[in-house]
Structure formats: C-alpha cells, structure tokens
Amino acid sequence: MSEGESVDLVLVLAIQVLFAMASLALISVGLAVIFGMMRVINLAHGEFLMLGGYSAIVANQHGVNLWIAMLVVAPLVVGAIGVVVERTLIRFLYGRMIDTMLATWGLSLFLIGLVTGIFGNTTVGISAPLGGMAIGNYRTSIYGLVVIAITAALLVAIYLVLRYTRLGLFARGTMQNPNMAAALGLSPPKVYAVTFGIGAALSGLAGALIAPISGVFPTIGIAYIAKAFITVIGGGAAILSGTISAAALFGAIQEVATYFTTPVFGVVITLAAAIVLIRLLPQGITGRFLKRWL
Amino acid sequence: MKIARRALLKTSAATAAAVSTGTMLSSRGYAADPIKVASIHDLSGGLDIYGKPMVDALTLAIEEANAAGGLLGRQLKLVSYDPQSNMQLYTQYAQDAALKEKVAVVHGGITSASREVIRPVLDRFKTLYFYNTQYEGGVCDRNQFDTGVTPAQTVQKLVPYSMKKWGKKVYIVAADYNYGQITSEWVKRYVKENGGETVATEFFPLDVTNFGPSIAKIQAASPDFVWSALVGGAHISFYRQWAAAGMNKKIPMASTTFAVGNEHIVLSPEECNGMLICYNYFQDLKNPQNTAFVERFHKRFGANYPNITELAMGTWQGFQLWAAAVKKANSVDRMKVIEALETPISIDAPSGKVTIDAPTHHCILDVHIAEVRDKKLNVLEDFSQQPPADTAAVCNLKKNPNDNKQYVIKA
C-alpha cells in the first residue's frame, strides 16, 4: 500500500468514525432530552425510532420526497405520538421513576405489536440516496456524510434553542423548579408536554435518518435502545455536552475496535469501556467534566 | 319385526368383528383420518424472508395432492408452526409435532442452527424429518433427508466461474453461525484449488446492521471480488451500504445466499445487478414441468408473487420425494418410508431430475449459475445431475446406518 493510499484509508476510516459518533448522538439525543430534562426513563425510546423509520418509508412510498419524508414527516408524526403519549400516560407518573419505566415498557411492547400487526414482522427499507464518492482509491457513501452534517446541525440547533430562546428558558426553568416556574405564570404541564413531544420528534427524525442504512422492522428498537441508554448514562446529566461526549467516545471505540478486530469484539470492547467509564465516573462524563455546560 | 335367533347371532358376530377391526385400526388412525404433515418454518422475524415461500410451496403441494385424491386414499393435513426466528420455539414445536400431533413427517428448519435444534428431537421421538434448505453439508442421520444443495454442488462450480471472470483474490463475508463458518471454509478450499487466494474472511452476527468499518476493510484489502454468505433481513443492509458507497461498481460479488430470500427484489437493480449466484432452481428455468408449475403457483398465490425461491422449490421437492416414497411403501410408517426413499426414489421436478442419494440421504440434482439483472435471475450455465460429493466423503448410511451427527468436513 502506497503512502497516498494509506492516507486515503485513514480518511475513509475517519469518516466512518465520525459517522458512528453522529449516529450514536442522533439516536440518543431524543432520549437525553426526555431523560435529562424530565427525569423520565423512556423505555419506548427504541420504538419511537422505529416509528420514525416507518413514517419516513410509508410517506416515501406514497410519493412524498424522501428528504421531506425523513426530515419533516417523521419528526412531526412521532412528535405528535409523543404528545399523545405524554397526555395519556406519562403525565400521571411524574416523579415515579419505576412506574414510568413499567408504563413505557408496556408502551414499547404495545407499539411493537401494533406495528407488527399493520406492517408484518418483515424488514422494509429504502435505498440510501446520493450514491457514493471517491476518496483516492477508496469509496464512501455520501449519505453517511449527510447524516453527519444533519446531526451536527441538529445539535447546534438544540443548543441555540435551549440557550437563547424563551422556549428554551421556559423549559430549563420548569425542569429546575416547576413550582417557581408556575408561580411566575408558566404552565408546567404544557412545558412537559412540549418537551416530551420534542424528545419524541428528535427520536423520530433519528429513526428516519437511520432507515436507509439499516432497514426497519418492528423490533429494531431493541437494537438501538441499549446503545442509546449507554450513551445517555455515560454522558451524565448535561443533555448536550453529555450526549456529544459519550457518543464521541463510544462511537470512536466501537468503530476502531470493529475495524481492527471483528464486529463481535467491537461490541464487546465498547460495552467493556462503558462499564469502566461508569465505574470511574458514576455520574457520567458531565458529572465530572464540563459541569456547567448544557 | 321378527328376527331369527340364528340371524341375530350372525349379525352381532359380524358387528363385533367389525368393531374389533376398527379398534385395531384406530391405534394407527382410522383409514379416513388425514395424514398429518408438519411445517416448521419461520414466518416472522428476521428469517421470514426465507420461510414464507417455503410454506407456500408446501401448502400448494398438499392442496394438489389432496385434489388428486390424497395419499393411500387418505387426505393430507398441513400442521403449520411459526417459530418466529426463535430457536426455543423450534424445540417446542418439534416436540408438539412429534408427540401431540403425531405427524407422519416434519418439513422444516431454515438455518443450520435451527436444524440442529430439531434434528435430535425428531430422532428421539422417531419422526421422519426433511430439511429442504441449501446448507453447508455433512449431516449424516438416517432419520433425516436433505433436499437442498451443498457446497460441493454449488460453491465448487461458482468459485472457478467467478475467478475466471473477475480474478483470483477473494474476500469472504459470512453470517456468524455454523452455516457461514463452514461454507466459508469451502469457499477457501475451492479458491485455493483453483490457484487463487482468500485475503480475509469476516463473520457477522445475524443482527449486525452497520457494515461501515468492514466496507473500509474490504477496500483496504482490494480483492478481485467479494464472496457473500450473509443471511437474513438485517444483513440486507450490507448490500445497501456497499452500493451506497458505490462499491458495487468497483468490486463485483458472488454469493451462496443472495436471492434465496428474494434480496434481489427487495434491493433496487442498481444495488445488486451483476452478482453471481448458483442454485438448484430458478423460476425462469425453461422446461415444460417448470412452466406448468410456475403457472399453477401463480394461479394459487397471485400472478404478482415476487419469485419462487430456491428454498420454495427445495420444500416442494422434499414433499414430492416423501409422497413418492409413501406410495411406494404403501404406508406412512417411518422405517418403511425411509427404506422406500433409499431404493432410491427419483422424481421429475421443475428443477429437473431429483434423486435421493441413498448413502448420504442428500440429493443428486441439477445446478445452475445465474446472474442478477433487473430483479431477475438469468441463468448463464447449467451443470447436470451433481452428486453431494462433500457429504459423501464422510457419510455412508448404508455402511453405518446408526450414524447420527453433522460432520464438519475439513475443507
């Protein structure tokens, strides 16, 4: 292998690592919003991803442009489902962590059953748009780069909303002290519903963006929920910096480990790293570092 | 009405005789009872892409047999189980089929893992078992018949064909269980025999969906072609990601599993055109038997049925071989049917002539190399009447009728 070629390979691998980080951050950020802001452990998170994938594919099959289906239809549909779930299920259970876990687990089973009933327990998928591009002698998918870019834009947008808008201020205020927020004229139930809806919408978007890469089937959420939880727990209390730092760490470890060993050992090494991390930093990365960040 | 005592005695004796005959028969089922045929195929979960066409083929075969008057004057009844791509359910359903339903024969199992789960169960409860999937070869068990093709019949043909077309450096990607592990050994062996080199082999668990790092690795190794023995719904994303990177235009691919689950229809033509495969059956085979079969199949399941797969035909042929043996034995008794099959039974199937190879309980059949082109499988070359030479090298049930294991053939 010539020097030029090995530079190309490093570049291709770097893109792969970035993609792994981005996709981890993508599938985790909806969970992080719901868990980080509302202390609700949403075990139906994986199913929100799955519903996002189905929304995008079904919309696309009905003639909606793929990008609109993924970037608009999926988050809207899943966000709406999220609001309905919050109003009918979650709002009765705030502050009761175990009960919300049970309720959302039930919801997860219900959604899997419902979708299996409608679409059948088969893999559906769409081809990734945009094709490939050459990096020297290597090739990589343009769509992967787009996913990286969209994730970066999304994280920046979340930061801006939380930091600089009234909506973000209301949300942060309500999460910190709901009674004080209510005394100042806010309606905490409304803020909760909107926050939960936004968390669900983010999950729907993530599920849609991942659909062309992995395909969608009713139980696909199971494949993602563990990764998402490990990322959120590993990241700690801060929604954004926690998700980003944990996704970067675990994404890099998994990708590099998979490249140098096998897919099986890649997962083993990542999980081992997660255990070590939680042992050393029980409050997650942002429990020790980046404490004052969002 | 006046009945003579003698006449009364006569009638009651006859009735008693009839009743006792009836009781004797009932221990083996009344003559009018249907013969039960079990189907254990995944109809949901990651393996449903394989299971559905298999059950459809079996359903049609049984309906046609019943319309023609059944077997031995009895109707057939399909007892269908869906193990949902879950190994535990395979055990449970095999026991249910053998003990509760007391079926005459079980057709089932898709992955080699599932076959090795139910094979001992059906051995123990003495229930005849047909495994109709193409697989890695080596199973040696008198209670079982394997109607699918094995590597000596397919890999042996496809490796030299692909190497001649594309070159000598091969990279293998395979599913991480006994099928993928053993099949990749065969690929390596035939690559070596043909003067080529296997640069690397990589295994993926059935639920892996991210193939990014592996695709980079394959590019770094820059093989002349990739050999895929990937299995199931999740692995379809390998072909998607391969094409999304534009690799399908750069490095060609051959496979022992592609199209068996209709991957060529799920994927777009741009994603998989030009791939080479090798099986016993293709829907487009040109012979009168097959033309008539495809017509009947479409009449039953709709003209837009995506594709009659290799596995569907395997199942159809498995059933026909069994039915022919039942007729020959004039019984559904397990041992009698096994002995009839070993005579050996031979049928004219839509895929050509299929004959049981008595020493191995595998099949001698035709195979064809085909190319994927615009959602169709175009046959390029035919190989007539291929014996299961791999299994034959290790298994001889005539000499060792009590043999009961899967030999891992040293490739």
XYZ file of C-alpha atoms in Angstrom:
705
model
C 0.000 0.000 0.000
C 1.475 3.333 -1.030
C 1.575 6.298 1.304
C -1.128 8.102 -0.636
C -3.385 5.102 -0.337
C -2.901 4.767 3.392
C -3.781 8.448 3.802
C -6.963 7.746 1.854
C -7.736 4.794 4.084
C -7.248 6.886 7.219
C -9.587 9.488 5.755
C -12.246 6.884 4.949
C -11.912 5.442 8.440
C -12.115 8.916 9.962
C -15.403 9.430 8.131
C -16.612 6.074 9.444
C -15.684 7.063 12.991
C -17.413 10.435 12.622
C -20.451 8.656 11.243
C -20.508 6.237 14.177
C -20.306 9.175 16.602
C -23.018 11.072 14.751
C -25.389 8.141 14.597
C -24.922 7.426 18.323
C -25.579 11.070 19.160
C -28.559 11.042 16.805
C -30.251 8.005 18.327
C -29.535 9.207 21.873
C -30.437 12.879 21.811
C -34.209 12.339 21.953
C -33.753 10.082 24.955
C -31.374 12.588 26.523
C -33.927 15.392 26.237
C -36.661 13.289 27.816
C -34.425 11.776 30.490
C -32.188 14.779 31.139
C -34.931 17.376 31.372
C -37.820 15.391 32.748
C -36.175 12.502 34.600
C -38.454 10.127 32.745
C -36.811 6.877 31.716
C -38.492 6.219 28.401
C -38.160 2.527 27.621
C -40.238 3.055 24.473
C -37.450 5.199 23.015
C -36.397 2.439 20.618
C -39.970 2.214 19.349
C -40.044 5.965 18.716
C -37.005 5.408 16.479
C -38.786 2.522 14.783
C -41.923 4.641 14.218
C -39.756 7.368 12.698
C -38.341 4.859 10.233
C -41.781 3.566 9.277
C -43.205 7.103 8.942
C -40.463 8.069 6.520
C -40.719 4.895 4.453
C -44.513 4.905 4.270
C -44.573 8.602 3.340
C -41.933 7.975 0.693
C -43.902 5.044 -0.704
C -46.885 7.379 -1.026
C -44.926 9.727 -3.219
C -43.506 12.141 -0.656
C -39.986 13.286 -1.490
C -37.532 11.205 0.550
C -35.883 14.187 2.227
C -39.211 15.697 3.240
C -40.351 12.288 4.452
C -37.255 11.927 6.618
C -36.711 15.483 7.821
C -40.306 16.693 8.173
C -42.888 13.905 8.150
C -41.116 11.522 10.531
C -40.427 14.032 13.336
C -43.926 15.512 13.038
C -45.635 12.123 13.204
C -43.542 10.794 16.077
C -43.649 14.152 17.878
C -47.447 14.058 17.731
C -47.429 10.493 19.029
C -45.116 11.701 21.804
C -47.527 14.429 22.863
C -50.415 11.967 22.905
C -48.355 9.521 24.981
C -47.396 12.269 27.424
C -51.005 13.424 27.839
C -52.489 9.959 28.233
C -49.759 8.087 30.081
C -46.658 9.889 31.264
C -48.235 12.920 32.943
C -49.811 10.771 35.635
C -46.446 9.338 36.560
C -44.042 12.261 37.003
C -41.631 11.694 39.877
C -42.411 7.963 39.945
C -39.404 6.607 38.077
C -40.134 2.898 38.431
C -43.747 3.396 37.382
C -42.754 5.342 34.272
C -40.296 2.595 33.382
C -43.055 -0.007 33.641
C -45.524 2.136 31.732
C -43.117 2.955 28.908
C -42.017 -0.674 28.712
C -45.656 -1.621 28.272
C -45.957 1.093 25.654
C -42.918 -0.325 23.880
C -44.475 -3.810 23.713
C -47.769 -2.309 22.558
C -46.108 -0.334 19.757
C -44.118 -3.378 18.573
C -47.321 -5.422 18.494
C -49.283 -2.695 16.753
C -46.689 -2.145 14.041
C -46.223 -5.901 13.537
C -49.982 -6.132 13.078
C -50.014 -3.398 10.468
C -46.785 -3.944 8.530
C -45.895 -7.526 9.398
C -42.679 -8.679 11.024
C -40.537 -8.112 7.941
C -37.676 -5.815 7.080
C -38.619 -2.874 4.894
C -36.140 -0.364 3.620
C -35.256 2.303 1.137
C -32.007 2.711 -0.736
C -29.714 5.379 0.617
C -29.911 8.394 -1.694
C -26.982 10.251 -3.257
C -24.731 7.291 -4.074
C -21.045 7.129 -3.303
C -17.975 9.239 -3.751
C -14.316 8.504 -4.265
C -11.541 9.366 -1.845
C -8.424 8.411 -3.721
C -8.810 4.727 -4.376
C -11.456 4.324 -1.720
C -15.152 4.925 -1.845
C -17.578 6.016 0.799
C -21.270 6.812 0.966
C -22.283 10.456 0.533
C -25.365 9.756 2.588
C -23.128 8.994 5.577
C -21.633 12.469 5.281
C -25.114 13.976 5.093
C -26.107 12.181 8.296
C -23.014 13.604 9.992
C -23.877 17.106 8.793
C -27.544 16.870 9.804
C -26.589 15.605 13.255
C -24.142 18.461 13.745
C -26.753 20.992 12.634
C -29.336 19.403 14.920
C -27.081 19.575 17.964
C -26.259 23.216 17.251
C -29.964 23.967 16.845
C -30.802 22.315 20.171
C -28.071 24.353 21.837
C -29.358 27.597 20.348
C -32.949 26.856 21.311
C -32.082 25.944 24.898
C -29.650 28.778 25.351
C -31.135 31.739 23.511
C -34.899 31.335 23.052
C -37.732 31.948 25.508
C -38.934 28.408 24.887
C -35.550 27.087 25.990
C -35.570 29.349 29.027
C -39.070 28.194 29.997
C -38.048 24.573 29.556
C -34.892 24.906 31.625
C -36.677 26.904 34.285
C -39.520 24.426 34.580
C -37.129 21.492 34.844
C -35.108 23.222 37.561
C -38.022 24.318 39.694
C -41.544 23.693 38.451
C -43.212 25.425 41.408
C -41.248 28.615 40.915
C -41.932 28.472 37.168
C -45.640 28.074 37.876
C -45.525 30.989 40.326
C -44.049 33.120 37.550
C -47.004 32.316 35.318
C -45.776 29.326 33.325
C -47.829 26.191 32.935
C -45.519 23.263 33.779
C -47.871 20.621 32.283
C -47.731 22.434 28.954
C -43.944 22.690 29.082
C -43.692 18.988 29.943
C -45.941 18.012 27.057
C -43.983 20.119 24.591
C -40.638 18.849 25.861
C -41.746 15.245 25.649
C -43.084 15.891 22.160
C -39.788 17.431 21.086
C -37.839 14.494 22.525
C -40.101 12.108 20.607
C -39.752 14.161 17.429
C -35.959 14.010 17.697
C -36.200 10.234 18.045
C -38.482 10.069 15.018
C -36.005 12.082 12.980
C -33.172 9.813 14.077
C -35.124 6.692 13.181
C -35.919 8.095 9.738
C -32.313 9.053 9.004
C -31.087 5.610 10.006
C -33.731 3.739 7.989
C -31.863 3.817 4.634
C -28.789 2.390 6.319
C -30.184 -0.424 8.414
C -33.718 -1.036 7.155
C -36.697 -1.041 9.527
C -38.609 -3.838 11.222
C -40.936 -3.750 14.239
C -38.331 -4.894 16.783
C -35.461 -2.758 15.507
C -35.789 -0.518 18.572
C -34.236 -3.258 20.695
C -31.037 -2.945 18.680
C -30.798 0.765 19.482
C -32.223 1.228 22.943
C -29.243 -0.270 24.770
C -26.810 1.890 22.786
C -28.902 4.991 23.427
C -29.139 4.329 27.164
C -25.434 3.622 27.482
C -24.704 6.882 25.694
C -27.095 8.913 27.856
C -25.958 7.334 31.142
C -22.318 7.562 30.097
C -22.806 11.208 29.214
C -24.396 12.159 32.503
C -26.699 14.992 33.475
C -25.928 17.582 30.807
C -28.131 16.953 27.816
C -25.978 18.202 25.001
C -22.396 18.007 26.179
C -23.159 14.654 27.807
C -24.660 13.145 24.661
C -21.923 14.527 22.447
C -19.013 13.480 24.634
C -20.353 9.986 25.288
C -21.335 9.461 21.639
C -17.885 10.597 20.526
C -16.148 8.303 22.992
C -18.223 5.164 22.411
C -18.567 5.742 18.665
C -14.811 6.024 18.251
C -14.095 2.998 20.430
C -16.636 0.816 18.648
C -15.595 1.796 15.157
C -11.868 1.449 15.703
C -12.303 -1.796 17.637
C -14.535 -3.222 14.907
C -12.049 -2.289 12.227
C -9.107 -3.895 13.963
C -10.949 -6.953 15.320
C -14.410 -8.203 14.322
C -17.942 -6.801 14.702
C -18.485 -9.087 17.709
C -15.393 -7.894 19.563
C -16.220 -4.324 18.577
C -19.407 -4.538 20.637
C -17.672 -6.381 23.487
C -14.916 -3.787 23.740
C -17.408 -0.901 23.635
C -19.506 -2.412 26.426
C -16.393 -3.094 28.490
C -15.367 0.538 28.019
C -18.841 1.664 29.115
C -18.612 -0.411 32.304
C -15.192 1.003 33.137
C -16.444 4.523 32.468
C -19.476 4.173 34.736
C -17.277 2.625 37.448
C -14.849 5.555 37.306
C -17.453 8.271 36.713
C -20.735 7.103 38.268
C -22.365 10.424 37.376
C -21.296 10.135 33.760
C -18.763 12.219 31.898
C -20.517 15.502 32.627
C -20.777 14.615 36.309
C -17.029 15.257 36.484
C -16.152 17.345 33.435
C -17.991 20.089 31.528
C -20.186 20.529 34.592
C -21.646 23.903 33.788
C -22.462 23.062 30.189
C -25.868 22.410 28.778
C -90.219 -57.286 13.230
C -89.316 -60.808 13.841
C -85.705 -61.719 13.937
C -84.498 -65.259 13.828
C -82.107 -66.056 16.632
C -79.531 -67.505 14.233
C -79.621 -64.426 12.024
C -79.258 -62.182 15.071
C -76.201 -64.091 16.254
C -74.665 -63.830 12.829
C -75.171 -60.087 12.607
C -73.824 -59.409 16.070
C -70.756 -61.506 15.377
C -70.112 -59.543 12.234
C -70.596 -56.287 14.090
C -68.223 -57.394 16.824
C -65.634 -58.327 14.237
C -66.069 -55.005 12.521
C -65.748 -53.155 15.826
C -62.617 -55.027 16.807
C -61.058 -54.389 13.405
C -61.971 -50.786 13.915
C -60.186 -50.711 17.257
C -57.149 -52.348 15.730
C -57.075 -49.735 13.019
C -57.648 -46.873 15.383
C -54.339 -47.452 17.103
C -52.817 -46.340 13.805
C -55.512 -43.848 12.939
C -58.759 -44.522 11.136
C -58.483 -45.040 7.435
C -60.360 -41.810 6.942
C -58.084 -39.799 9.262
C -55.893 -37.318 7.416
C -52.149 -37.885 7.248
C -50.540 -35.015 9.112
C -47.553 -33.196 7.628
C -45.815 -30.690 9.876
C -44.223 -27.496 8.641
C -41.822 -25.652 10.987
C -40.653 -22.582 9.121
C -40.077 -19.010 10.315
C -42.980 -16.882 9.139
C -41.961 -13.858 11.171
C -38.771 -12.327 12.482
C -35.531 -11.870 10.605
C -35.782 -15.169 8.743
C -39.302 -14.759 7.394
C -37.877 -13.766 4.011
C -36.943 -17.434 3.614
C -39.822 -19.114 5.422
C -42.858 -17.668 3.647
C -42.139 -19.060 0.157
C -41.294 -22.443 1.699
C -44.648 -22.699 3.454
C -46.431 -21.507 0.312
C -44.775 -24.267 -1.711
C -45.709 -26.886 0.876
C -49.280 -25.585 1.027
C -49.642 -25.851 -2.742
C -48.078 -29.317 -2.826
C -50.510 -30.593 -0.195
C -53.542 -28.954 -1.791
C -52.652 -30.524 -5.138
C -52.081 -33.925 -3.583
C -55.452 -33.713 -1.840
C -57.199 -32.638 -5.034
C -55.719 -35.715 -6.701
C -57.262 -37.958 -4.021
C -54.665 -37.718 -1.270
C -52.098 -40.357 -0.389
C -53.039 -44.019 0.106
C -56.664 -42.924 -0.095
C -56.262 -40.552 2.855
C -56.315 -36.787 2.773
C -53.271 -34.825 3.898
C -53.359 -32.165 6.582
C -50.762 -29.442 6.964
C -49.889 -28.633 10.568
C -48.014 -25.350 10.328
C -45.870 -23.835 13.077
C -44.201 -20.417 13.056
C -41.100 -20.489 15.291
C -40.664 -16.708 14.765
C -36.908 -16.949 14.126
C -36.572 -18.158 17.723
C -34.598 -21.338 18.486
C -36.504 -22.177 21.664
C -39.744 -22.342 19.759
C -38.174 -24.799 17.317
C -37.671 -27.332 20.118
C -41.126 -26.758 21.480
C -42.859 -27.094 18.114
C -40.850 -30.142 17.056
C -41.943 -31.872 20.266
C -45.514 -30.774 19.714
C -45.484 -32.091 16.138
C -43.970 -35.438 17.142
C -45.832 -36.128 20.389
C -49.152 -34.330 20.253
C -49.938 -34.190 16.559
C -48.049 -37.426 15.781
C -47.296 -36.211 12.282
C -46.024 -38.577 9.591
C -43.229 -36.259 8.550
C -41.775 -32.889 9.515
C -40.599 -30.471 6.829
C -38.775 -27.609 8.435
C -35.795 -25.732 9.708
C -34.189 -22.891 7.794
C -30.880 -22.004 9.399
C -28.480 -24.821 10.186
C -28.747 -23.755 13.799
C -32.483 -24.460 13.795
C -31.961 -27.779 12.034
C -29.514 -28.902 14.700
C -32.078 -27.900 17.317
C -34.930 -30.027 15.956
C -32.961 -32.926 14.464
C -32.204 -34.594 17.840
C -35.792 -34.012 18.982
C -37.223 -35.747 15.923
C -34.630 -38.525 16.202
C -35.614 -39.141 19.791
C -39.325 -39.284 19.023
C -38.811 -41.274 15.815
C -40.412 -38.786 13.446
C -39.196 -38.579 9.868
C -37.518 -35.247 9.097
C -36.948 -33.409 5.799
C -34.600 -30.403 5.787
C -35.167 -28.627 2.491
C -32.693 -25.755 2.677
C -29.415 -25.377 0.830
C -26.764 -25.665 3.554
C -23.108 -26.384 4.380
C -23.369 -30.191 4.082
C -22.206 -33.020 6.323
C -25.361 -34.073 8.153
C -25.422 -37.869 8.418
C -28.605 -39.161 10.014
C -30.831 -41.948 8.760
C -33.947 -40.269 10.115
C -33.322 -37.182 8.031
C -33.292 -36.271 4.344
C -31.625 -33.140 2.975
C -33.039 -31.969 -0.317
C -31.073 -28.714 -0.597
C -27.785 -28.199 -2.401
C -24.453 -28.281 -0.547
C -21.065 -26.614 -1.287
C -19.703 -29.404 -3.481
C -22.678 -28.831 -5.748
C -22.652 -25.035 -5.847
C -19.503 -23.431 -4.400
C -17.355 -25.814 -6.408
C -18.954 -24.531 -9.620
C -19.297 -20.863 -8.763
C -15.751 -20.304 -7.440
C -13.893 -21.161 -10.693
C -16.559 -19.370 -12.746
C -16.190 -16.152 -10.727
C -12.394 -16.388 -10.601
C -12.223 -16.781 -14.364
C -14.447 -13.764 -14.793
C -13.037 -11.430 -12.144
C -9.681 -12.591 -10.771
C -8.017 -14.631 -8.069
C -8.195 -12.515 -4.899
C -11.295 -13.238 -2.829
C -12.681 -11.587 0.316
C -15.358 -13.556 2.198
C -18.129 -12.017 4.304
C -20.327 -14.551 6.074
C -23.004 -14.958 8.738
C -21.581 -15.909 12.106
C -23.014 -19.359 12.797
C -22.337 -22.861 11.557
C -23.609 -22.226 8.018
C -21.402 -19.191 7.364
C -18.391 -20.640 9.171
C -18.406 -23.943 7.298
C -19.406 -22.518 3.923
C -16.554 -20.007 4.042
C -14.157 -22.919 4.668
C -15.443 -24.475 1.449
C -15.037 -21.257 -0.463
C -11.445 -21.009 0.774
C -10.757 -24.572 -0.265
C -12.067 -24.172 -3.799
C -10.349 -20.813 -4.197
C -7.077 -22.481 -3.260
C -7.697 -25.465 -5.544
C -8.230 -23.056 -8.425
C -4.978 -21.241 -7.743
C -6.466 -18.192 -6.015
C -6.096 -16.539 -2.663
C -8.578 -15.717 0.095
C -7.324 -12.424 1.502
C -9.648 -12.342 4.511
C -12.812 -13.798 5.981
C -15.142 -11.806 8.171
C -18.137 -13.035 10.184
C -21.187 -11.050 11.243
C -23.801 -11.970 13.856
C -27.299 -12.081 12.350
C -28.352 -8.766 13.932
C -25.441 -6.617 12.718
C -26.678 -3.692 10.619
C -23.654 -1.369 10.439
C -21.117 -2.600 7.920
C -19.177 0.657 7.536
C -15.878 -0.467 9.115
C -15.957 -3.750 7.206
C -16.544 -1.999 3.899
C -13.470 0.152 4.576
C -11.531 -3.009 5.457
C -12.558 -4.719 2.230
C -11.397 -1.707 0.247
C -8.058 -1.750 2.038
C -7.639 -5.404 1.046
C -8.766 -4.602 -2.533
C -9.896 -8.099 -3.573
C -10.900 -9.001 -7.136
C -14.319 -9.966 -5.845
C -16.290 -10.416 -2.613
C -17.995 -13.667 -1.647
C -21.107 -13.216 0.476
C -22.596 -15.892 2.713
C -24.655 -13.356 4.648
C -28.045 -14.421 5.996
C -31.326 -12.770 6.983
C -33.113 -9.432 6.973
C -30.515 -7.392 8.884
C -27.703 -8.406 6.543
C -29.551 -6.942 3.557
C -28.157 -3.627 4.761
C -24.679 -4.860 3.834
C -25.649 -4.793 0.155
C -27.317 -1.388 0.659
C -24.287 0.162 2.325
C -21.962 -1.495 -0.187
C -23.920 0.100 -3.023
C -24.343 3.424 -1.205
C -20.557 3.736 -1.169
C -20.534 2.920 -4.880
C -18.548 -0.255 -4.221
C -20.865 -2.406 -6.345
C -19.479 -0.624 -9.386
C -15.913 -1.282 -8.297
C -15.693 -4.762 -6.773
C -18.079 -7.491 -8.009
C -19.733 -10.053 -5.778
C -20.661 -13.732 -5.791
C -22.871 -15.353 -3.184
C -24.209 -18.647 -1.877
C -27.132 -16.963 -0.155
C -28.147 -13.948 -2.222
C -31.616 -14.109 -3.820
C -32.631 -17.073 -1.666
C -34.563 -14.546 0.449
C -35.512 -12.503 -2.638
C -32.891 -9.895 -1.767
C -32.730 -9.101 -5.492
C -36.326 -7.886 -5.315
C -36.042 -6.027 -2.009
C -32.982 -4.161 -3.267
C -33.027 -1.904 -6.303
C -31.478 -3.217 -9.538
C -28.644 -0.665 -9.292
C -27.721 -2.098 -5.910
C -27.243 -5.683 -6.974
C -27.044 -6.068 -10.762
C -24.254 -8.336 -11.915
C -23.998 -10.506 -8.807
C -23.364 -14.196 -9.474
C -25.206 -16.993 -7.687
C -25.537 -20.759 -8.037
C -28.551 -22.849 -7.063
C -30.657 -25.827 -7.980
C -33.729 -23.869 -9.027
C -34.578 -20.621 -10.764
C -38.107 -19.562 -11.595
C -37.107 -18.863 -15.200
C -35.807 -22.372 -15.934
C -37.079 -23.386 -19.354
C -38.722 -26.796 -19.217
C -42.371 -27.871 -19.560
C -42.516 -29.139 -15.959
C -41.416 -25.776 -14.614
C -43.624 -23.720 -16.916
C -46.653 -25.661 -15.699
C -45.502 -25.407 -12.087
C -44.990 -21.648 -12.199
C -48.419 -21.263 -13.779
C -50.094 -23.312 -11.025
C -48.126 -21.478 -8.352
C -49.173 -18.094 -9.721
C -52.760 -19.222 -10.005
C -52.747 -20.145 -6.326
C -50.758 -17.238 -4.866
C -51.313 -14.483 -7.417
C -49.520 -13.560 -10.615
C -47.533 -10.857 -8.848
C -45.893 -13.363 -6.476
C -42.387 -11.916 -6.234
C -40.322 -15.002 -7.026
C -40.428 -18.743 -6.404
C -37.214 -19.229 -4.487
C -34.629 -21.975 -4.291
C -35.947 -22.841 -0.833
C -39.553 -22.968 -2.017
C -38.558 -25.457 -4.702
C -36.487 -27.421 -2.166
C -39.565 -27.729 0.007
C -41.761 -28.699 -2.930
C -39.274 -31.364 -3.966
C -38.874 -32.582 -0.401
C -42.596 -33.124 -0.157
C -42.812 -34.867 -3.568
C -39.935 -37.211 -2.697
C -41.649 -38.111 0.550
C -45.027 -38.589 -1.170
C -43.495 -40.822 -3.856
C -41.881 -42.943 -1.135
C -45.146 -43.241 0.790
C -46.820 -44.530 -2.371
C -44.017 -46.978 -2.990
C -44.024 -48.216 0.614
C -47.824 -48.187 0.654
C -47.526 -46.915 4.206
C -46.616 -43.815 6.197
C -44.642 -45.910 8.673
C -41.336 -44.154 9.274
C -38.972 -47.079 8.613
C -40.901 -48.265 5.567
C -40.825 -44.777 4.045
C -37.090 -44.399 4.771
C -36.408 -47.745 3.102
C -38.509 -46.750 0.106
C -36.660 -43.442 -0.198
C -33.368 -45.349 -0.166
C -34.348 -47.582 -3.095
C -33.737 -44.714 -4.256
C -36.717 -42.544 -5.045
C -36.373 -40.269 -8.044
C -38.761 -37.572 -9.232
C -39.055 -35.316 -12.253
C -39.280 -31.913 -10.637
C -39.478 -28.418 -12.130
C -35.749 -28.112 -11.430
C -35.014 -31.305 -13.374
C -34.473 -34.842 -12.161
C -34.007 -35.165 -8.388
C -32.802 -38.475 -6.957
C -32.149 -39.423 -3.360
C -28.511 -40.399 -2.831
C -29.138 -43.367 -0.535
C -25.761 -43.451 1.314
C -25.978 -39.784 2.360
C -29.733 -39.057 2.303
C -28.917 -35.976 0.219
C -29.965 -35.360 -3.401
C -28.442 -35.729 -6.833
C -29.749 -32.788 -8.838
C -29.070 -30.132 -11.474
C -27.473 -26.810 -10.568
C -27.224 -23.565 -12.481
C -25.105 -20.428 -12.295
C -27.125 -17.250 -12.736
C -26.627 -13.523 -12.767
C -28.793 -10.922 -11.028
C -30.130 -8.478 -13.594
C -33.001 -6.008 -13.083
C -34.802 -8.030 -10.397
C -34.478 -11.191 -12.493
C -32.111 -14.136 -12.189
C -30.721 -15.002 -15.606
C -29.295 -18.495 -15.949
C -25.816 -18.486 -17.515
C -24.622 -22.059 -17.258
C -26.084 -25.471 -16.353
C -24.495 -28.416 -14.568
C -26.467 -31.627 -14.849
C -27.002 -34.185 -12.041
C -24.491 -33.138 -9.396
C -23.882 -35.615 -6.546
C -23.472 -34.435 -2.919
C -19.761 -35.241 -3.046
C -18.898 -33.296 0.127
C -21.206 -35.239 2.418
C -20.422 -38.477 0.553
C -16.769 -38.105 1.545
C -17.655 -38.521 5.221
C -21.054 -40.157 5.420
C -22.265 -43.605 4.401
C -25.548 -44.576 5.977
C -25.591 -47.892 4.143
C -22.447 -48.964 5.962
C -23.189 -47.120 9.193
C -26.963 -46.866 9.472
C -26.712 -45.768 13.102
C -24.503 -42.808 12.301
C -26.069 -39.658 13.649
C -24.104 -36.428 13.546
C -23.113 -33.485 11.421
C -19.596 -33.980 10.133
C -17.633 -30.781 9.865
C -15.924 -31.515 6.614
C -12.290 -30.473 6.623
C -12.258 -28.074 3.743
